[in-house]
Structures are given as structure tokens and as C-alpha cells.
Coordinates of C-alpha atoms in Angstrom, one line a residue:
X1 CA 159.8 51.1 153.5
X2 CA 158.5 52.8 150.3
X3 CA 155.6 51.3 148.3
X4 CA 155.3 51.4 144.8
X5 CA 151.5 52.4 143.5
X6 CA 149.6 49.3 142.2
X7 CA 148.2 49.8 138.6
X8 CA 145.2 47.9 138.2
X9 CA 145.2 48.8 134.8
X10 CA 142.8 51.3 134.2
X11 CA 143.1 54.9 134.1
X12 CA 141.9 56.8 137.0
X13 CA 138.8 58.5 137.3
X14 CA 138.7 62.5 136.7
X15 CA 137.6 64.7 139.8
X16 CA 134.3 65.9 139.0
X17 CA 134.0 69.8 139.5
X18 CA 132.1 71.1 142.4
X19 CA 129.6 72.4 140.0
X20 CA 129.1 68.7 138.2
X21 CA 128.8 67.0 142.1
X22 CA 126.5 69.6 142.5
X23 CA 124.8 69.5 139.4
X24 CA 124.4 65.4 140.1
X25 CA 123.4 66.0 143.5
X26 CA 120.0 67.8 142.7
X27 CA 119.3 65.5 139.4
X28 CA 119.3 62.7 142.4
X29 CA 117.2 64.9 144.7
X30 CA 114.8 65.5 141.5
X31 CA 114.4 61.2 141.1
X32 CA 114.0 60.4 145.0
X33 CA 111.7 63.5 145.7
X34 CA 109.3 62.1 142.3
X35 CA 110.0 58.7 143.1
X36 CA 108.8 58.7 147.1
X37 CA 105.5 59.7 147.0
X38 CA 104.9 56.5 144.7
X39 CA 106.8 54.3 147.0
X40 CA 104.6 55.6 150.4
X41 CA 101.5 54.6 148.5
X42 CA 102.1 51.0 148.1
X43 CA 101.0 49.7 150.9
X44 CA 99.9 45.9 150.2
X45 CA 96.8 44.8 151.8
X46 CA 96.3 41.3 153.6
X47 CA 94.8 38.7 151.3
X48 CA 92.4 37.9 154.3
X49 CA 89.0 39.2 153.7
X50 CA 86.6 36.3 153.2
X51 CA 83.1 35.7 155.6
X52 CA 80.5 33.1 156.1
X53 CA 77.3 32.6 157.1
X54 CA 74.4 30.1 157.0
X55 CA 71.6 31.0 155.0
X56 CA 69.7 28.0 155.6
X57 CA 70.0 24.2 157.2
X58 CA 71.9 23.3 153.9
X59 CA 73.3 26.7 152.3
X60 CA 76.3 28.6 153.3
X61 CA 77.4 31.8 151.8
X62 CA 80.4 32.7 151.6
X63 CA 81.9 36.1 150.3
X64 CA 84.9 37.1 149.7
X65 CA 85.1 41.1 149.6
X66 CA 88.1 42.6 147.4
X67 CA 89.6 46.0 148.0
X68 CA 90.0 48.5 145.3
X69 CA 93.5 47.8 142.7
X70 CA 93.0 44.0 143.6
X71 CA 91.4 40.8 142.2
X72 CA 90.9 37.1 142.3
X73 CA 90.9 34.5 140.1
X74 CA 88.2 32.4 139.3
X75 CA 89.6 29.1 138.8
X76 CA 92.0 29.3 141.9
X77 CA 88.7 29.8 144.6
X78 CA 88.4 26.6 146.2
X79 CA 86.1 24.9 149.4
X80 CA 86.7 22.5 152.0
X81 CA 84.6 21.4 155.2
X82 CA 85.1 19.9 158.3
X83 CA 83.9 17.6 159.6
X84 CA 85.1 15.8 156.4
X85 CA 81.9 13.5 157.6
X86 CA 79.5 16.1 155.9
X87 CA 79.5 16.8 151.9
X88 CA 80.0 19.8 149.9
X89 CA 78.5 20.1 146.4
X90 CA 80.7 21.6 143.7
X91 CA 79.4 25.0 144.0
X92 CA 78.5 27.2 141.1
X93 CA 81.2 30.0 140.6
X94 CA 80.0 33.6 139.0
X95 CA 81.4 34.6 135.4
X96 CA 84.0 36.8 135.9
X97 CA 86.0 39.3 133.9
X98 CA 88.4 38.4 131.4
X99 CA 91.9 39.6 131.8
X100 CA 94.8 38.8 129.9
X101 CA 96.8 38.0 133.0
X102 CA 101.2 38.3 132.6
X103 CA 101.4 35.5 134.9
X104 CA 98.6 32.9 134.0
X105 CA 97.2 34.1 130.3
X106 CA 94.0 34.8 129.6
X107 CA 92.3 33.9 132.8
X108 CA 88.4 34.9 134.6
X109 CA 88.6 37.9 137.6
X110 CA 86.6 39.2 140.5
X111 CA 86.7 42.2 141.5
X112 CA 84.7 44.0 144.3
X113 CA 83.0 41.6 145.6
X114 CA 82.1 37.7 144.9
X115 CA 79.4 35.5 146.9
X116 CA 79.0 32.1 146.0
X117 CA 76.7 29.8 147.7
X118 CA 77.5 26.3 149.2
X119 CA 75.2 23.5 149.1
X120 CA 76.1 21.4 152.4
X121 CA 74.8 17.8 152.4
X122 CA 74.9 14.9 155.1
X123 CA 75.7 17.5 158.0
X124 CA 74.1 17.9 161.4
X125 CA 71.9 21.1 161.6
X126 CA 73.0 23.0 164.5
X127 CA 76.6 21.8 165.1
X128 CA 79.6 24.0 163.9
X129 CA 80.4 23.1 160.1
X130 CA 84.1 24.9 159.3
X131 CA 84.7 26.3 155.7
X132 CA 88.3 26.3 154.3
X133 CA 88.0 29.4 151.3
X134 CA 91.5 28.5 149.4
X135 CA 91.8 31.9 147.0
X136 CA 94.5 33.5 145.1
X137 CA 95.0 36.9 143.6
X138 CA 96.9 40.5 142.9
X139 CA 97.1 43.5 143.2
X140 CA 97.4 45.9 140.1
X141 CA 100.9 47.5 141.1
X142 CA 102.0 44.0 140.5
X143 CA 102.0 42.1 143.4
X144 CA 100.2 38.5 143.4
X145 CA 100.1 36.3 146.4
X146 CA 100.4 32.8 146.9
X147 CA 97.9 30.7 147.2
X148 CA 95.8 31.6 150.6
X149 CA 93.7 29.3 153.1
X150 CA 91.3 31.5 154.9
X151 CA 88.4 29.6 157.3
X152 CA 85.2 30.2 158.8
X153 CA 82.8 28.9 161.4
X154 CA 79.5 28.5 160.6
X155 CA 76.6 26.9 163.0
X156 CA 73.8 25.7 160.3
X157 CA 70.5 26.1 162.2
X158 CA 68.5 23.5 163.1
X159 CA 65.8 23.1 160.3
X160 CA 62.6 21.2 160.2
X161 CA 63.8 18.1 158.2
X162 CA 60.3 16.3 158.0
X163 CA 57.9 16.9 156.3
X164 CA 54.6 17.9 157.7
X165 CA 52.0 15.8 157.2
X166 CA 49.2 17.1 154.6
X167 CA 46.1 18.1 155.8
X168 CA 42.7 15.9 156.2
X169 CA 40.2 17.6 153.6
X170 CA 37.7 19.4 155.5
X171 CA 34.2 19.4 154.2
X172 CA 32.5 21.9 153.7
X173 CA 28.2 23.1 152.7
X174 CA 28.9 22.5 149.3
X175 CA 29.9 19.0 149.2

């Protein structure tokens, strides 16, 4: 059985020389030896990098500690507690940078470090109080993250709650 060639209707590709497969060879080598080192370095960090700790019977800190060539946004830093029994004030976020952000516009940034401090109301001193830190951010190679959920427990010590009873004026040789 003999089989006629198939014409697919375009004209076959010319051999390349040995000299142009060479040539091409080391202008490939040339990109993937520039273009490696940059790829090694980009190593994306874990979003997960918040603490907290009580700083009194009704204050929490919390912290949120950002590695070099990241940030977060200001208005995506939310709290939670539980037990959902207790209250949490709206706390009072830092100013942040400005940055004109390709995803979200002009938008308010952290970078380094952020504490903010959370006024706890209606909770029992010495029992564990959780705190759900809802953040997002990026990373300037352009990489952003979704939304993350990070939580902490946090024993509030047991405070003096009443208030100590003023003292009897004591007389003294002058009166």
C-alpha cells in the first residue's frame, strides 16, 4: 500500500543550520540562567503572623507583625470574640500609608508592624476570651492573599472590679 503525503496546506518549515540551533540554544540559556535567580527568590511567606495578649482585665493587644516586601490593609483588619457573650468595642485602627493599590485604588497600608488595642466589655476576668484577627494583604512581587482568619487565646486577669472604699479622714494636731 503506498500513501500519498497529506498537505495541510502550508509550506514546510526550513531546517535551521546547526549554527542557528546553536545560536538559539545559548540565547535560551542566556533568559533561563538571568531569569532563575529571580524565580529562587520568591518565596511567599505565610499570612499568619498575628499575637495577643492581655494588657489589662479589659484590654487586649493585639499585633500583627509584617515581614519585609509585605503589607496590610487598613480597612480589611477585622475582630471577633468568643464567647460571643462578652463585647468588643470598635477599636481604634492607626493611620496608615497611602498607596495607590492596582487592585483596590487608593487604599491605607501597614507595614512593619501594627498593634491596636481592644477594649473587652461584659467578660469574666480570668476565663479564656478567644480573638478572631480577620486581615488581608500582599506582597510587593505581586502576590495578595485572600482574606485570612488568624486566632488567639487570651486569659484576661482577674482585676479588682470594686472600688476601694475611701479613707476615714484622720485627724491630725492641727485641727
Amino acid at each position: 500500500m503506498d500513501f500519498q503525503p497529506i498537505c495541510s496546506g502550508s509550506r514546510p518549515k526550513p531546517r535551521l543550520s546547526v549554527i542557528e540551533r546553536a545560536a538559539r540554544a545559548l540565547a535560551f540559556g542566556a533568559v533561563l540562567a538571568l531569569a532563575l535567580p529571580a524565580l529562587g527568590q520568591v518565596h511567599p511567606l505565610s499570612p499568619e503572623k498575628a499575637s495577643a495578649k492581655a494588657l489589662d482585665a479589659q484590654t487586649v493587644e493585639a499585633r500583627f507583625t509584617i515581614a519585609d516586601g509585605y503589607y496590610l490593609y487598613r480597612d480589611k483588619i477585622h475582630f471577633a470574640i468568643d464567647p460571643a457573650s462578652g463585647a468588643l468595642l470598635t477599636p481604634a485602627l492607626p493611620a496608615g500609608k497611602i498607596k495607590q493599590d492596582e487592585f483596590f485604588g487608593r487604599v491605607e497600608t501597614y507595614r512593619g508592624s501594627v498593634t491596636v488595642n481592644l477594649a473587652v466589655r461584659n467578660f469574666t476576668p480570668g476565663k479564656p476570651l478567644i480573638i478572631h484577627a480577620e486581615s488581608q494583604g500582599c506582597a510587593d512581587i505581586g502576590i495578595c492573599y485572600p482574606p485570612t482568619t488568624q486566632a488567639a487565646t487570651v486569659a484576661l486577669p482577674a482585676g479588682s472590679v470594686v472600688p476601694s472604699a475611701p479613707e476615714a479622714p484622720q485627724k491630725t494636731w492641727f485641727n
